[in-house]
Coordinates of C-alpha atoms and ligand atoms in Angstrom, one line a residue:
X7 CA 0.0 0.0 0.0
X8 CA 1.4 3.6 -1.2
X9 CA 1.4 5.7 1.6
X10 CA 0.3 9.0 -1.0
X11 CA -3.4 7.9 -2.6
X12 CA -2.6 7.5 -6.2
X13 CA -6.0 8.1 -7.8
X14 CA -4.8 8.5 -11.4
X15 CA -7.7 5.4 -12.3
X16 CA -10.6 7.2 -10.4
X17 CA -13.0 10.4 -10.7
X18 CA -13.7 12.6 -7.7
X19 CA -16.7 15.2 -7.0
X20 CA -15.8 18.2 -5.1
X21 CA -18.9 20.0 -4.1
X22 CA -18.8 23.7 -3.4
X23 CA -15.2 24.0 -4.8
X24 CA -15.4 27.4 -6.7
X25 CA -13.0 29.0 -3.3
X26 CA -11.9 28.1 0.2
X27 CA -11.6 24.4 1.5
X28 CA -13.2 23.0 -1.5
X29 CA -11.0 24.2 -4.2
X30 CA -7.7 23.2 -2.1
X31 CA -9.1 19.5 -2.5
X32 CA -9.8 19.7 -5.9
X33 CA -6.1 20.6 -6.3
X34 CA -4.9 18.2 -3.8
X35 CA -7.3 15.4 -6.0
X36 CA -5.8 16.2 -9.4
X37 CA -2.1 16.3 -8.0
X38 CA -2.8 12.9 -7.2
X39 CA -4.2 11.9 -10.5
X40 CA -7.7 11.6 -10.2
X41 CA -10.0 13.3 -13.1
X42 CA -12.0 16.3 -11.2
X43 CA -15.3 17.2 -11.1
X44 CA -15.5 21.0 -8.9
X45 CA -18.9 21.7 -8.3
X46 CA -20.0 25.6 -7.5
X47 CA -23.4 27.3 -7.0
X48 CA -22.7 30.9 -8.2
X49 CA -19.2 31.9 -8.5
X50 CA -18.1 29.9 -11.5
X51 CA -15.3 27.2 -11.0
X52 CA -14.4 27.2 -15.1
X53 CA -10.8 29.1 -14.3
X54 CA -9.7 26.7 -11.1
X55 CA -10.8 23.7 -14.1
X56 CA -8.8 25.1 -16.5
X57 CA -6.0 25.4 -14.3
X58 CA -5.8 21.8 -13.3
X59 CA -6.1 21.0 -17.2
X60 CA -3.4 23.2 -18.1
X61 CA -1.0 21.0 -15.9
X62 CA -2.1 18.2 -17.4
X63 CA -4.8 17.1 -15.4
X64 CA -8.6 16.0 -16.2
X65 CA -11.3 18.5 -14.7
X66 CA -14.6 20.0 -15.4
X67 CA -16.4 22.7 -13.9
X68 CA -20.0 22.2 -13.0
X69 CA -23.0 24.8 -11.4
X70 CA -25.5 23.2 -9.6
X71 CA -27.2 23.9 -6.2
X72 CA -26.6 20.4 -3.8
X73 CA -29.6 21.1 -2.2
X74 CA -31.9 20.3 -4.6
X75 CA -32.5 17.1 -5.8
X76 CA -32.9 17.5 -9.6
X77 CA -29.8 19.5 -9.7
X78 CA -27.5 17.1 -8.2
X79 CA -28.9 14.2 -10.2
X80 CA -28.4 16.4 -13.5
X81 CA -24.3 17.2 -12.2
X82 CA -24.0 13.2 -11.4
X83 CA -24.6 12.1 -15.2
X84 CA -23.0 14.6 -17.0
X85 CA -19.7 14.0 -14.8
X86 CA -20.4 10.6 -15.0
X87 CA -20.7 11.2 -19.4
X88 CA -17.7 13.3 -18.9
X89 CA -15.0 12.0 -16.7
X90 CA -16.2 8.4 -15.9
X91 CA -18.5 7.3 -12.8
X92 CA -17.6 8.8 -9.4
X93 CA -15.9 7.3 -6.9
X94 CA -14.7 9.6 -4.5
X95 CA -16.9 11.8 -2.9
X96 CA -16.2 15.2 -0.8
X97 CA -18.9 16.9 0.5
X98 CA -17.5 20.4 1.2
X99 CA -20.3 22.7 0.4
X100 CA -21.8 24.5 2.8
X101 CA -23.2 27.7 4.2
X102 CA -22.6 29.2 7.9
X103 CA -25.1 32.4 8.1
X104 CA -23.9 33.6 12.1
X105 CA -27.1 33.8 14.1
X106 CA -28.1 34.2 17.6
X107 CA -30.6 32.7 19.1
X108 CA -32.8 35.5 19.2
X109 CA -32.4 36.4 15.4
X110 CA -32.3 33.3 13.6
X111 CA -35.7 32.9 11.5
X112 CA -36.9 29.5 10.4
X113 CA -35.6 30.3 6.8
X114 CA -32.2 30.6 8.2
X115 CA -32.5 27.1 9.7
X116 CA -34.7 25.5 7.0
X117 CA -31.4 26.8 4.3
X118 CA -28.7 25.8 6.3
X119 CA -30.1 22.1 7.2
X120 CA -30.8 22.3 3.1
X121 CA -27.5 23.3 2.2
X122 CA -25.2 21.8 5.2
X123 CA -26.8 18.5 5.6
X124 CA -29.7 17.3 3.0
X125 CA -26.9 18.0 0.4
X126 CA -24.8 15.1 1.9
X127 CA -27.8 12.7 1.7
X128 CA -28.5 14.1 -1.9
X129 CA -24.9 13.4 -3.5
X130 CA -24.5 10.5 -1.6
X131 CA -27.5 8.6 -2.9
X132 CA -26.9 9.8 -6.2
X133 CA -22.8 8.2 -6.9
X134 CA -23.5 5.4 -4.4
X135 CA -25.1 3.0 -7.6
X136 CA -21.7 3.1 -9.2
X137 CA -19.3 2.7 -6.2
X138 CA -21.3 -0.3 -4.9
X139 CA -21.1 -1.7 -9.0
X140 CA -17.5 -1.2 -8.9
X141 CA -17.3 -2.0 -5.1
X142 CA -14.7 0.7 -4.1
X143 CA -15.8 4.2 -2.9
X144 CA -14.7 7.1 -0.9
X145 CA -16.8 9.7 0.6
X146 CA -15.4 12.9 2.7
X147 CA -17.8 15.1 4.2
X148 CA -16.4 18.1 5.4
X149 CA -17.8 18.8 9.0
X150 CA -16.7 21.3 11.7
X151 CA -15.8 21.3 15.2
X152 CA -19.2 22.9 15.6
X153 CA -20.7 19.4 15.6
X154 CA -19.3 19.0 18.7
X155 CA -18.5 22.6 20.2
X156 CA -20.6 25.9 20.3
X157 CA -18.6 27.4 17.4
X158 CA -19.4 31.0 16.5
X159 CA -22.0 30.6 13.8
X160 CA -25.1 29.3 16.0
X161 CA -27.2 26.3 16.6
X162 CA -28.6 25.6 13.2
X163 CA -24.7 25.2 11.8
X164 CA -23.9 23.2 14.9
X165 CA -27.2 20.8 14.1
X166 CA -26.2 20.6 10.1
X167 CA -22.5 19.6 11.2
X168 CA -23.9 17.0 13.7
X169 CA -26.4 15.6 11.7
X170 CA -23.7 15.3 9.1
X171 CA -21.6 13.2 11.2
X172 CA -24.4 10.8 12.5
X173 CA -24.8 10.5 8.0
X174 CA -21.1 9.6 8.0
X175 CA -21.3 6.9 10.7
X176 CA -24.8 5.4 9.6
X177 CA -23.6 4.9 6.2
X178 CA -20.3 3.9 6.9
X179 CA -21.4 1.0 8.8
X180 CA -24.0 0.1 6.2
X181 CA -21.2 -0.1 3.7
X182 CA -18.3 -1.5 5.0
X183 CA -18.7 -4.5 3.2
X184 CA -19.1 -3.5 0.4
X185 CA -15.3 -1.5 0.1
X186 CA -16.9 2.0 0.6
X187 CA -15.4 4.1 3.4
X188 CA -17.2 6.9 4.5
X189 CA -15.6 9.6 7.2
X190 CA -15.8 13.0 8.2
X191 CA -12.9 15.8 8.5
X192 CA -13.8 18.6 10.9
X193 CA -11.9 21.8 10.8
X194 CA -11.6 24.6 12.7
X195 CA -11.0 28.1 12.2
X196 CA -9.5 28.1 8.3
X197 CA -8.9 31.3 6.3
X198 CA -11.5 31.3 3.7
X199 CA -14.4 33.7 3.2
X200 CA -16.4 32.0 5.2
X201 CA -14.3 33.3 8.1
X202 CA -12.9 36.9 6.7
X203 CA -13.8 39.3 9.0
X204 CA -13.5 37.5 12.5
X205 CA -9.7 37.4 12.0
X206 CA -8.2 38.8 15.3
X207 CA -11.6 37.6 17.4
X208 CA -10.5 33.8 16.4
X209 CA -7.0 33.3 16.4
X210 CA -6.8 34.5 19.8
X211 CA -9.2 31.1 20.7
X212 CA -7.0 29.2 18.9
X213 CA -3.7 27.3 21.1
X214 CA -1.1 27.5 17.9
X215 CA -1.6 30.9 17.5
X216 CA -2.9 31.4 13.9
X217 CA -6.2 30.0 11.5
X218 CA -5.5 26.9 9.1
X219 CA -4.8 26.5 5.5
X220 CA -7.2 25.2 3.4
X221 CA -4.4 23.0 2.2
X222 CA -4.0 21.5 5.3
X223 CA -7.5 20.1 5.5
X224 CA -7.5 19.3 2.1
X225 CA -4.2 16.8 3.0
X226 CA -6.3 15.4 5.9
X227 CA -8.3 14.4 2.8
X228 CA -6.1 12.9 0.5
X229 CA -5.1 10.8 4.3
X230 CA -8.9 9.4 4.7
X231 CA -9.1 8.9 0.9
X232 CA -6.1 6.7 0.8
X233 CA -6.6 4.7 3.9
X234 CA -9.1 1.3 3.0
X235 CA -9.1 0.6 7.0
X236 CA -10.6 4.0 7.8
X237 CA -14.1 4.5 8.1
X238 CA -16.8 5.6 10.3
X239 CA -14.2 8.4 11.9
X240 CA -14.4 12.0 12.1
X241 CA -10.7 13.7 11.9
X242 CA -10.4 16.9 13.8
X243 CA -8.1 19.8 12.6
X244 CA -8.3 22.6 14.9
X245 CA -4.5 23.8 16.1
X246 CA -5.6 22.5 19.6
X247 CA -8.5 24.1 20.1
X248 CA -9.8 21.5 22.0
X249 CA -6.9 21.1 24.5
X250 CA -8.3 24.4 26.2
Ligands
LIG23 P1 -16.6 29.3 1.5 O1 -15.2 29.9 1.3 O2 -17.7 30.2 2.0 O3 -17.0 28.5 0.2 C1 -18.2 27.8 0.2 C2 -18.3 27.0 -1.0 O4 -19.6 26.3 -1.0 C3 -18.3 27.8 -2.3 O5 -17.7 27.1 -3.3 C4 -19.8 27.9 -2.6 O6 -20.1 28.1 -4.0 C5 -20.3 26.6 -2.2 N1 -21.7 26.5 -2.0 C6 -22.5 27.1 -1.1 N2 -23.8 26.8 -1.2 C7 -23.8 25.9 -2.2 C8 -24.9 25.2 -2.8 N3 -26.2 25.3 -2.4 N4 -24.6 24.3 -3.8 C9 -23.3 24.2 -4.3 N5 -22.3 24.9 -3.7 C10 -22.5 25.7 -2.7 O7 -16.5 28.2 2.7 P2 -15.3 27.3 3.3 O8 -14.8 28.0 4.5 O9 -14.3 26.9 2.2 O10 -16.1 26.1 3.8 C11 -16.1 24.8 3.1 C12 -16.8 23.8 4.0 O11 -16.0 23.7 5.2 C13 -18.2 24.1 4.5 O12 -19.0 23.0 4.6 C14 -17.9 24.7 5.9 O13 -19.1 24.6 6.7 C15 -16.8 23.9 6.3 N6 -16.0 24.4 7.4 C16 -15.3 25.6 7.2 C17 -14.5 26.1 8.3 C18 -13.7 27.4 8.2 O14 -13.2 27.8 9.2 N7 -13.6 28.0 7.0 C19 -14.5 25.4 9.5 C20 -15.2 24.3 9.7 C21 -15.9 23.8 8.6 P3 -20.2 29.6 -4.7 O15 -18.8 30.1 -4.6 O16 -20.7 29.4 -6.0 O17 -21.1 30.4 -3.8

């Protein structure tokens, strides 16, 4: 067993890869071979495509919202008419719209849920027919430490982050057998939009003394991806935020 992944025979989804977290793994998937497919809801992922294809590498952008279900099944067949079937999964898309408890509306939570967690369940059912065919799968979803902690979002991110991770266990054990791994990474505190303006109020929360790089969870990735033994886990990046 190669301790790097080499996925140069396989075809990976990346949803919400336009920017952040998502388009680090795309990156990290296509420098170890596999063809991409980077998924994005508004802010086109053609140039981060054309990139990877320019060193060499197979990619395709694709728009589609994961939250709806005749979206995802229409991003699922034409990846699967233009790179191959799937069989790596990452779900990385997702929303974090900061709340209180006084001020979040049931829209808020209805979107998040949508986005955050139904997603997962979407995507998953949708390239599951072709990894249990080939009988070799990998699915990543991209949680938090919010599943676990209070986080600074608010309650509905902390339930789309937990329920994402009781997804992750449920189906790995339902699919162990059948060479399909499913985990969880859960980050903390990386520079992306997602976190741009809380800069100073978070690093001083977090033990190492600075935010992570999107590349650094992406790596966690390729880790989960190329370890068959794996599955069922949740790997926590968070600079030892939960030492304190
Ligand atoms: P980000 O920079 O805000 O990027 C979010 C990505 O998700 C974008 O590519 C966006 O596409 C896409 N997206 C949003 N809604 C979508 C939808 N309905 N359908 C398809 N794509 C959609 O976020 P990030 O910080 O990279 O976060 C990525 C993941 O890591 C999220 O699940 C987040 O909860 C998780 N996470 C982040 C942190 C952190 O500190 N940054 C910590 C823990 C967990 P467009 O560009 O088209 O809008």
């Amino acid at each position: 067993m190669s301790i790097n992944p080499d996925l140069g025979t396989h075809v990976a989804l990346v949803t919400g890869a336009s920017r952040g977290i998502g388009a680090a793994i795309a990156l990290a998937l296509a420098e170890a071979g596999a063809s991409v497919a980077i998924n994005y809801r508004q802010n086109s992922a053609e140039a981060l495509a054309a990139r990877i294809r320019s060193r060499g590498g197979r990619a395709i952008a694709v728009g589609a919202d994961v939250s709806q279900a005749t979206h995802v099944a229409a991003m699922i067949e034409r990846v699967a008419a233009e790179l191959g079937p799937i069989d790596v999964l990452v779900n990385n898309a997702g929303i974090g719209i900061a709340r209180g408890i006084d001020d979040l509306s049931e829209a808020d939570f209805d979107q998040t849920i949508a986005v955050n967690l139904k997603s997962v369940f979407l995507c998953t059912r949708a390239v599951l027919p072709a990894m249990r065919r080939r009988r070799w799968g990998r699915i990543v979803n991209i949680s938090s430490g919010a599943a676990r902690g209070a986080g600074g979002i608010g309650v509905h991110y902390n339930a789309s982050k937990a329920g994402m991770e009781g997804l992750t266990r449920g189906y790995a054990a339902r699919l162990v057998t059948e060479g399909i791994t499913v985990n969880a990474v859960a980050p903390s505190l990386i520079e992306t939009d997602m976190t741009s303006g809380r800069r100073d109020e978070v690093v001083a929360r977090i033990p190492l003394g600075r935010m992570g790089y999107p590349q650094e969870v992406a790596q966690a990735v390729l880790m989960v991806i190329g370890n068959p033994y794996m599955t069922g886990q949740t790997v926590q990046l968070n600079g030892g935020t939960n030492f304190l």
